[in-house]
Short mmCIF file of C-alpha atoms in Angstrom, two decimals:
data_model
loop_
_atom_site.label_atom_id
_atom_site.label_comp_id
_atom_site.label_asym_id
_atom_site.label_seq_id
_atom_site.Cartn_x
_atom_site.Cartn_y
_atom_site.Cartn_z
CA UNK A 293 -235.25 139.18 53.31
CA UNK A 294 -232.47 138.62 50.77
CA UNK A 295 -231.53 140.82 47.84
CA UNK A 296 -232.89 138.32 45.35
CA UNK A 297 -236.39 138.46 46.84
CA UNK A 298 -236.53 142.01 48.23
CA UNK A 299 -238.34 144.87 46.54
CA UNK A 300 -236.98 148.26 45.61
CA UNK A 301 -237.47 150.71 48.49
CA UNK A 302 -237.02 154.42 47.58
CA UNK A 303 -236.14 155.20 51.18
CA UNK A 304 -233.34 152.66 51.39
CA UNK A 305 -232.17 152.27 47.80
CA UNK A 306 -230.76 154.34 44.94
CA UNK A 307 -232.08 153.15 41.59
CA UNK A 308 -229.53 152.26 38.89
CA UNK A 309 -231.07 152.32 35.41
CA UNK A 310 -229.72 151.90 31.90
CA UNK A 311 -228.80 155.56 31.41
CA UNK A 312 -229.47 157.28 34.73
CA UNK A 313 -229.78 156.89 38.48
CA UNK A 314 -232.89 157.71 40.50
CA UNK A 315 -233.89 158.46 44.09
CA UNK A 316 -230.60 160.17 44.86
CA UNK A 317 -232.08 163.11 46.78
CA UNK A 318 -232.14 163.14 50.55
CA UNK A 319 -234.64 164.90 52.81
CA UNK A 320 -233.87 168.23 54.46
CA UNK A 321 -233.11 166.24 57.61
CA UNK A 322 -231.57 162.90 56.51
CA UNK A 323 -233.63 159.91 57.62
CA UNK A 324 -236.63 162.06 58.54
CA UNK A 325 -239.91 162.02 56.62
CA UNK A 326 -243.03 164.24 56.87
CA UNK A 327 -245.81 163.35 59.32
CA UNK A 328 -243.67 160.70 61.06
CA UNK A 329 -242.07 160.62 64.48
CA UNK A 330 -238.30 160.61 64.05
CA UNK A 331 -237.29 161.89 67.48
CA UNK A 332 -233.72 161.01 68.39
CA UNK A 333 -233.31 157.59 69.96
CA UNK A 334 -229.75 156.56 70.78
CA UNK A 335 -230.67 152.91 71.25
CA UNK A 336 -232.38 152.76 67.85
CA UNK A 337 -229.43 154.50 66.17
CA UNK A 338 -226.89 152.17 67.80
CA UNK A 339 -228.92 149.15 66.72
CA UNK A 340 -228.74 150.24 63.07
CA UNK A 341 -225.07 151.30 63.17
CA UNK A 342 -222.45 148.79 62.02
CA UNK A 343 -218.72 149.08 61.37
CA UNK A 344 -217.20 145.87 60.03
CA UNK A 345 -213.67 145.28 58.75
CA UNK A 346 -213.71 143.18 55.57
CA UNK A 347 -209.98 143.19 54.78
CA UNK A 348 -206.92 144.47 56.63
CA UNK A 349 -203.25 144.58 55.64
CA UNK A 350 -200.20 146.55 56.76
CA UNK A 351 -201.06 149.50 54.53
CA UNK A 352 -204.75 149.26 53.56
CA UNK A 353 -208.15 148.48 54.96
CA UNK A 354 -211.61 147.79 53.57
CA UNK A 355 -214.48 148.27 55.98
CA UNK A 356 -218.26 148.69 55.89
CA UNK A 357 -219.96 151.66 57.54
CA UNK A 358 -223.70 151.03 57.79
CA UNK A 359 -226.51 153.11 59.24
CA UNK A 360 -225.33 156.71 58.71
CA UNK A 361 -226.22 159.38 56.18
CA UNK A 362 -223.98 160.13 53.20
CA UNK A 363 -223.06 163.49 54.72
CA UNK A 364 -221.50 161.72 57.73
CA UNK A 365 -219.67 159.10 55.64
CA UNK A 366 -218.32 161.77 53.31
CA UNK A 367 -217.25 163.91 56.27
CA UNK A 368 -215.13 161.03 57.57
CA UNK A 369 -213.59 160.54 54.12
CA UNK A 370 -212.71 164.23 53.81
CA UNK A 371 -211.33 164.43 57.35
CA UNK A 372 -209.07 161.45 56.66
CA UNK A 373 -207.77 163.27 53.59
CA UNK A 374 -207.45 166.79 54.96
CA UNK A 375 -207.62 167.09 58.74
CA UNK A 376 -205.89 164.13 60.41
CA UNK A 377 -202.45 165.55 61.36
CA UNK A 378 -199.07 164.05 60.43
CA UNK A 379 -195.39 165.04 60.65
CA UNK A 380 -193.47 166.08 57.50
CA UNK A 381 -190.37 168.07 56.60
CA UNK A 382 -191.36 171.73 56.20
CA UNK A 383 -188.06 173.67 56.05
CA UNK A 384 -184.87 172.63 54.26
CA UNK A 385 -181.56 174.41 54.89
CA UNK A 386 -179.14 173.60 52.07
CA UNK A 387 -175.49 173.76 53.03
CA UNK A 388 -174.22 172.00 49.92
CA UNK A 389 -175.85 170.42 46.87
CA UNK A 390 -173.68 169.58 43.87
CA UNK A 391 -176.09 166.97 42.48
CA UNK A 392 -177.93 167.48 39.18
CA UNK A 393 -181.20 168.08 41.07
CA UNK A 394 -181.84 171.72 41.93
CA UNK A 395 -182.39 172.67 45.57
CA UNK A 396 -186.13 173.36 45.26
CA UNK A 397 -186.94 170.04 43.56
CA UNK A 398 -184.90 168.04 46.06
CA UNK A 399 -186.53 169.91 48.96
CA UNK A 400 -189.98 169.14 47.56
CA UNK A 401 -189.13 165.43 47.29
CA UNK A 402 -187.84 165.37 50.87
CA UNK A 403 -191.06 167.00 52.09
CA UNK A 404 -193.12 164.15 50.63
CA UNK A 405 -191.31 161.47 52.69
CA UNK A 406 -193.74 159.92 55.24
CA UNK A 407 -192.27 159.89 58.75
CA UNK A 408 -193.10 157.32 61.45
CA UNK A 409 -193.69 159.92 64.17
CA UNK A 410 -196.82 159.94 66.35
CA UNK A 411 -198.38 163.41 65.83
CA UNK A 412 -199.88 163.21 69.34
CA UNK A 413 -196.35 163.70 70.76
CA UNK A 414 -195.84 166.99 68.88
CA UNK A 415 -197.39 170.44 69.11
CA UNK A 416 -198.59 172.24 65.99
CA UNK A 417 -197.14 175.64 65.16
CA UNK A 418 -199.78 178.38 65.25
CA UNK A 419 -198.01 180.22 62.42
CA UNK A 420 -195.09 179.36 60.11
CA UNK A 421 -192.89 181.95 61.83
CA UNK A 422 -193.30 180.54 65.36
CA UNK A 423 -190.10 179.82 67.23
CA UNK A 424 -188.86 176.26 66.67
CA UNK A 425 -188.71 174.23 69.89
CA UNK A 426 -188.25 170.59 70.86
CA UNK A 427 -192.06 170.41 71.24
CA UNK A 428 -192.96 171.44 67.68
CA UNK A 429 -189.95 170.67 65.47
CA UNK A 430 -187.88 167.61 64.61
CA UNK A 431 -184.41 168.07 63.11
CA UNK A 432 -182.87 165.70 60.56
CA UNK A 433 -179.54 165.78 58.75
CA UNK A 434 -179.07 164.60 55.17
CA UNK A 435 -175.38 164.25 54.36
CA UNK A 436 -174.38 161.98 51.47
CA UNK A 437 -171.18 161.96 49.40
CA UNK A 438 -170.66 159.73 46.36
CA UNK A 439 -167.31 157.99 45.90
CA UNK A 440 -165.84 155.41 43.56
CA UNK A 441 -165.78 151.85 44.82
CA UNK A 442 -162.17 150.69 44.50
CA UNK A 443 -163.22 147.07 44.99
CA UNK A 444 -165.83 147.05 42.21
CA UNK A 445 -165.59 144.25 39.59
CA UNK A 446 -163.82 145.48 36.47
CA UNK A 447 -166.47 144.26 34.04
CA UNK A 448 -169.53 145.68 35.88
CA UNK A 449 -171.65 148.59 34.71
CA UNK A 450 -173.97 148.59 37.73
CA UNK A 451 -173.77 152.01 39.47
CA UNK A 452 -174.50 150.34 42.82
CA UNK A 453 -171.29 148.33 42.41
CA UNK A 454 -169.20 151.03 40.75
CA UNK A 455 -169.95 153.74 43.30
CA UNK A 456 -170.61 154.17 47.00
CA UNK A 457 -173.80 156.14 47.74
CA UNK A 458 -174.85 156.44 44.10
CA UNK A 459 -178.45 156.89 45.28
CA UNK A 460 -179.71 159.39 47.84
CA UNK A 461 -182.28 157.39 49.83
CA UNK A 462 -184.75 158.29 52.53
CA UNK A 463 -182.75 156.00 54.84
CA UNK A 464 -179.93 158.58 54.73
CA UNK A 465 -182.02 160.93 56.88
CA UNK A 466 -180.46 161.01 60.36
CA UNK A 467 -182.50 162.24 63.31
CA UNK A 468 -180.78 164.84 65.52
CA UNK A 469 -182.56 164.85 68.93
CA UNK A 470 -183.31 168.25 70.45
CA UNK A 471 -184.04 169.00 74.10
CA UNK A 472 -186.18 166.27 75.68
CA UNK A 473 -186.91 164.49 72.40
CA UNK A 474 -184.37 161.73 73.06
CA UNK A 475 -186.42 160.73 76.12
CA UNK A 476 -189.93 161.33 74.75
CA UNK A 477 -189.31 159.58 71.42
CA UNK A 478 -186.97 156.86 72.72
CA UNK A 479 -189.45 154.02 72.06
CA UNK A 480 -189.84 154.91 68.38
CA UNK A 481 -186.99 157.08 67.06
CA UNK A 482 -188.18 159.31 64.17
CA UNK A 483 -187.30 157.98 60.72
CA UNK A 484 -188.89 157.60 57.28
CA UNK A 485 -191.59 154.92 57.24
CA UNK A 486 -190.08 153.62 53.99
CA UNK A 487 -186.26 153.60 53.95
CA UNK A 488 -185.95 152.90 50.20
CA UNK A 489 -187.44 156.05 48.67
CA UNK A 490 -185.00 157.36 46.02
CA UNK A 491 -184.56 161.13 46.35
CA UNK A 492 -181.82 161.56 43.75
CA UNK A 493 -178.74 160.06 42.15
CA UNK A 494 -175.12 161.05 42.68
CA UNK A 495 -171.84 160.41 40.89
CA UNK A 496 -168.28 160.62 42.25
CA UNK A 497 -167.49 164.08 43.58
CA UNK A 498 -171.14 165.08 44.08
CA UNK A 499 -172.49 165.73 47.57
CA UNK A 500 -175.72 166.64 49.35
CA UNK A 501 -175.59 168.27 52.79
CA UNK A 502 -178.83 169.60 54.27
CA UNK A 503 -180.56 170.27 57.57
CA UNK A 504 -184.26 169.40 57.63
CA UNK A 505 -186.94 170.67 60.03
CA UNK A 506 -190.13 168.59 60.29
CA UNK A 507 -193.35 169.97 61.80
CA UNK A 508 -196.92 168.88 62.45
CA UNK A 509 -199.54 169.77 59.82
CA UNK A 510 -202.73 168.72 58.05
CA UNK A 511 -203.54 167.80 54.47
CA UNK A 512 -205.71 170.86 53.78
CA UNK A 513 -202.56 173.01 54.19
CA UNK A 514 -200.35 170.84 51.98
CA UNK A 515 -200.79 167.42 50.35
CA UNK A 516 -197.58 166.10 51.95
CA UNK A 517 -199.36 166.06 55.33
CA UNK A 518 -202.13 163.77 54.01
CA UNK A 519 -202.01 160.54 56.07
CA UNK A 520 -203.63 158.43 53.33
CA UNK A 521 -202.72 157.58 49.76
CA UNK A 522 -206.41 157.09 48.92
CA UNK A 523 -209.64 157.22 50.90
CA UNK A 524 -212.79 156.39 48.98
CA UNK A 525 -216.16 154.73 49.40
CA UNK A 526 -218.98 153.35 47.28
CA UNK A 527 -222.51 152.26 48.04
CA UNK A 528 -223.26 148.55 48.40
CA UNK A 529 -224.51 147.13 45.06
CA UNK A 530 -227.91 145.44 45.08
CA UNK A 531 -229.26 142.99 42.51
CA UNK A 532 -233.04 142.53 42.81
CA UNK A 533 -234.52 139.62 40.87
CA UNK A 534 -238.14 139.78 39.73
CA UNK A 535 -239.85 136.64 41.02
CA UNK A 536 -242.80 137.29 38.73
CA UNK A 537 -240.61 137.19 35.62
CA UNK A 538 -237.83 134.60 36.05
CA UNK A 539 -234.99 134.28 33.57
CA UNK A 540 -235.75 131.60 30.92
CA UNK A 541 -233.68 128.45 31.61
CA UNK A 542 -231.92 128.52 28.25
CA UNK A 543 -230.70 132.10 28.91
CA UNK A 544 -229.38 131.63 32.46
CA UNK A 545 -225.73 131.34 31.37
CA UNK A 546 -225.92 134.57 29.36
CA UNK A 547 -227.61 136.25 32.32
CA UNK A 548 -224.84 135.14 34.68
CA UNK A 549 -222.16 136.60 32.39
CA UNK A 550 -223.78 140.05 32.63
CA UNK A 551 -222.52 140.36 36.22
CA UNK A 552 -219.18 140.14 38.01
CA UNK A 553 -217.90 136.58 38.63
CA UNK A 554 -219.72 134.79 41.44
CA UNK A 555 -222.55 137.31 41.84
CA UNK A 556 -225.16 135.16 40.07
CA UNK A 557 -225.54 131.48 40.91
CA UNK A 558 -227.20 129.00 38.55
CA UNK A 559 -228.57 125.71 39.86
CA UNK A 560 -227.09 123.00 37.60
CA UNK A 561 -230.26 120.89 37.82
CA UNK A 562 -233.16 123.34 37.70
CA UNK A 563 -231.32 126.28 36.07
CA UNK A 564 -232.85 128.50 38.75
CA UNK A 565 -231.18 131.90 39.27
CA UNK A 566 -230.11 133.24 42.69
CA UNK A 567 -227.86 136.00 44.01
CA UNK A 568 -224.80 135.31 46.18
CA UNK A 569 -225.23 137.80 49.05
CA UNK A 570 -221.54 137.67 50.01
CA UNK A 571 -220.11 138.23 46.53
CA UNK A 572 -222.69 140.84 45.54
CA UNK A 573 -220.40 143.53 47.00
CA UNK A 574 -217.96 142.77 44.13
CA UNK A 575 -220.51 143.73 41.47
CA UNK A 576 -219.18 146.58 39.31
CA UNK A 577 -222.65 147.76 38.25
CA UNK A 578 -221.65 147.76 34.58
CA UNK A 579 -225.39 147.61 33.64
CA UNK A 580 -224.55 145.06 30.96
CA UNK A 581 -227.80 143.23 31.72
CA UNK A 582 -229.78 146.29 30.58
CA UNK A 583 -228.31 145.97 27.07
CA UNK A 584 -230.16 142.71 26.42
CA UNK A 585 -233.88 143.11 25.66
CA UNK A 586 -234.58 139.47 26.56
CA UNK A 587 -233.79 140.29 30.23
CA UNK A 588 -236.04 143.34 30.43
CA UNK A 589 -238.09 143.21 33.63
CA UNK A 590 -236.16 140.23 35.03
CA UNK A 591 -233.86 142.25 37.29
CA UNK A 592 -233.43 145.68 38.82
CA UNK A 593 -230.11 147.16 39.90
CA UNK A 594 -229.78 149.44 42.89
CA UNK A 595 -227.46 150.57 45.64
CA UNK A 596 -228.14 150.61 49.37
CA UNK A 597 -228.36 154.24 50.45
CA UNK A 598 -226.79 153.90 53.93
CA UNK A 599 -224.30 151.04 53.36
CA UNK A 600 -220.84 152.44 52.54
CA UNK A 601 -217.90 150.30 51.42
CA UNK A 602 -214.73 152.18 52.39
CA UNK A 603 -211.30 151.56 50.90
CA UNK A 604 -208.45 153.38 52.67
CA UNK A 605 -204.70 153.16 52.04
CA UNK A 606 -202.55 154.46 54.88
CA UNK A 607 -199.27 156.24 54.25
CA UNK A 608 -197.00 157.18 57.11
CA UNK A 609 -197.34 156.69 60.85
CA UNK A 610 -200.95 155.55 61.23
CA UNK A 611 -201.85 151.87 60.85
CA UNK A 612 -204.90 151.72 58.55
CA UNK A 613 -207.33 150.59 61.27
CA UNK A 614 -206.57 153.74 63.30
CA UNK A 615 -207.55 156.25 60.62
CA UNK A 616 -211.32 156.12 61.13
CA UNK A 617 -211.06 156.61 64.93
CA UNK A 618 -208.72 159.54 64.29
CA UNK A 619 -211.23 161.05 61.87
CA UNK A 620 -214.02 160.61 64.43
CA UNK A 621 -211.88 162.33 67.06
CA UNK A 622 -211.31 165.29 64.73
CA UNK A 623 -215.04 165.54 63.99
CA UNK A 624 -215.91 165.48 67.69
#
């Protein structure tokens, strides 16, 4: 049964009305209803469970999670934000800093640099005062001195041409192996995942010399450990046409414009209205159609209660498709 011909089901759908939403409450035990047999059946659950990747790039992923309760979907979202571990700079030892940026601000910027280190290869400190070892701490050196470029063109005003090391970049972080780290991390030497992050600007005579200690942590302790830039979801939009009250042919074009592009299809010959099932996920649910009294009763808007459209942007070591499995592992 397609969205255009289906009926509103309070168990499966959340009603979207002109000024409110309805049927948002869940039962005490999600998916269970009084006087019905809802004993656990793994085969039935697996049959209704779907995870489908809709779009994947180097840094972001859109996927559908179907067949679970909102509490489970939201748990995965929150775990991705707060409990999937990463590696970040925690302690900064300043030997010299004659730049215009004060030590604390520069240290905070350095802490926010995502590092391409697999957290599985590191141990987490039980307390901040634990002894630093090659199992729980990575050491970096940041040593940059700005000098005048003697070969710069005489008519240029570009600082990148006038000076050498006018910008302090994340690529200036140099990993100093400790203990067995040179062997364990040989395949992927620790470094910033983005080498072009600007940490500060220098002018001739200014210098930055620091030792940085990176540790394993989670986002609920500090935002710099968060492995994602964003992790959000929304429920699948649903456009239900009323077959008993079709849209008048002379109003079909106005009706189509009430929705996101491509959601509503109009037959050029018969002017019959239909819903594009594939593009319906792009509907913004602006409720514009409810503002027109001539369309009253022609359509009902809803969202599918157990169909979640996730949008996750990875930042740091994890490729985006690995974040959900990592969140599941944390939950388990």
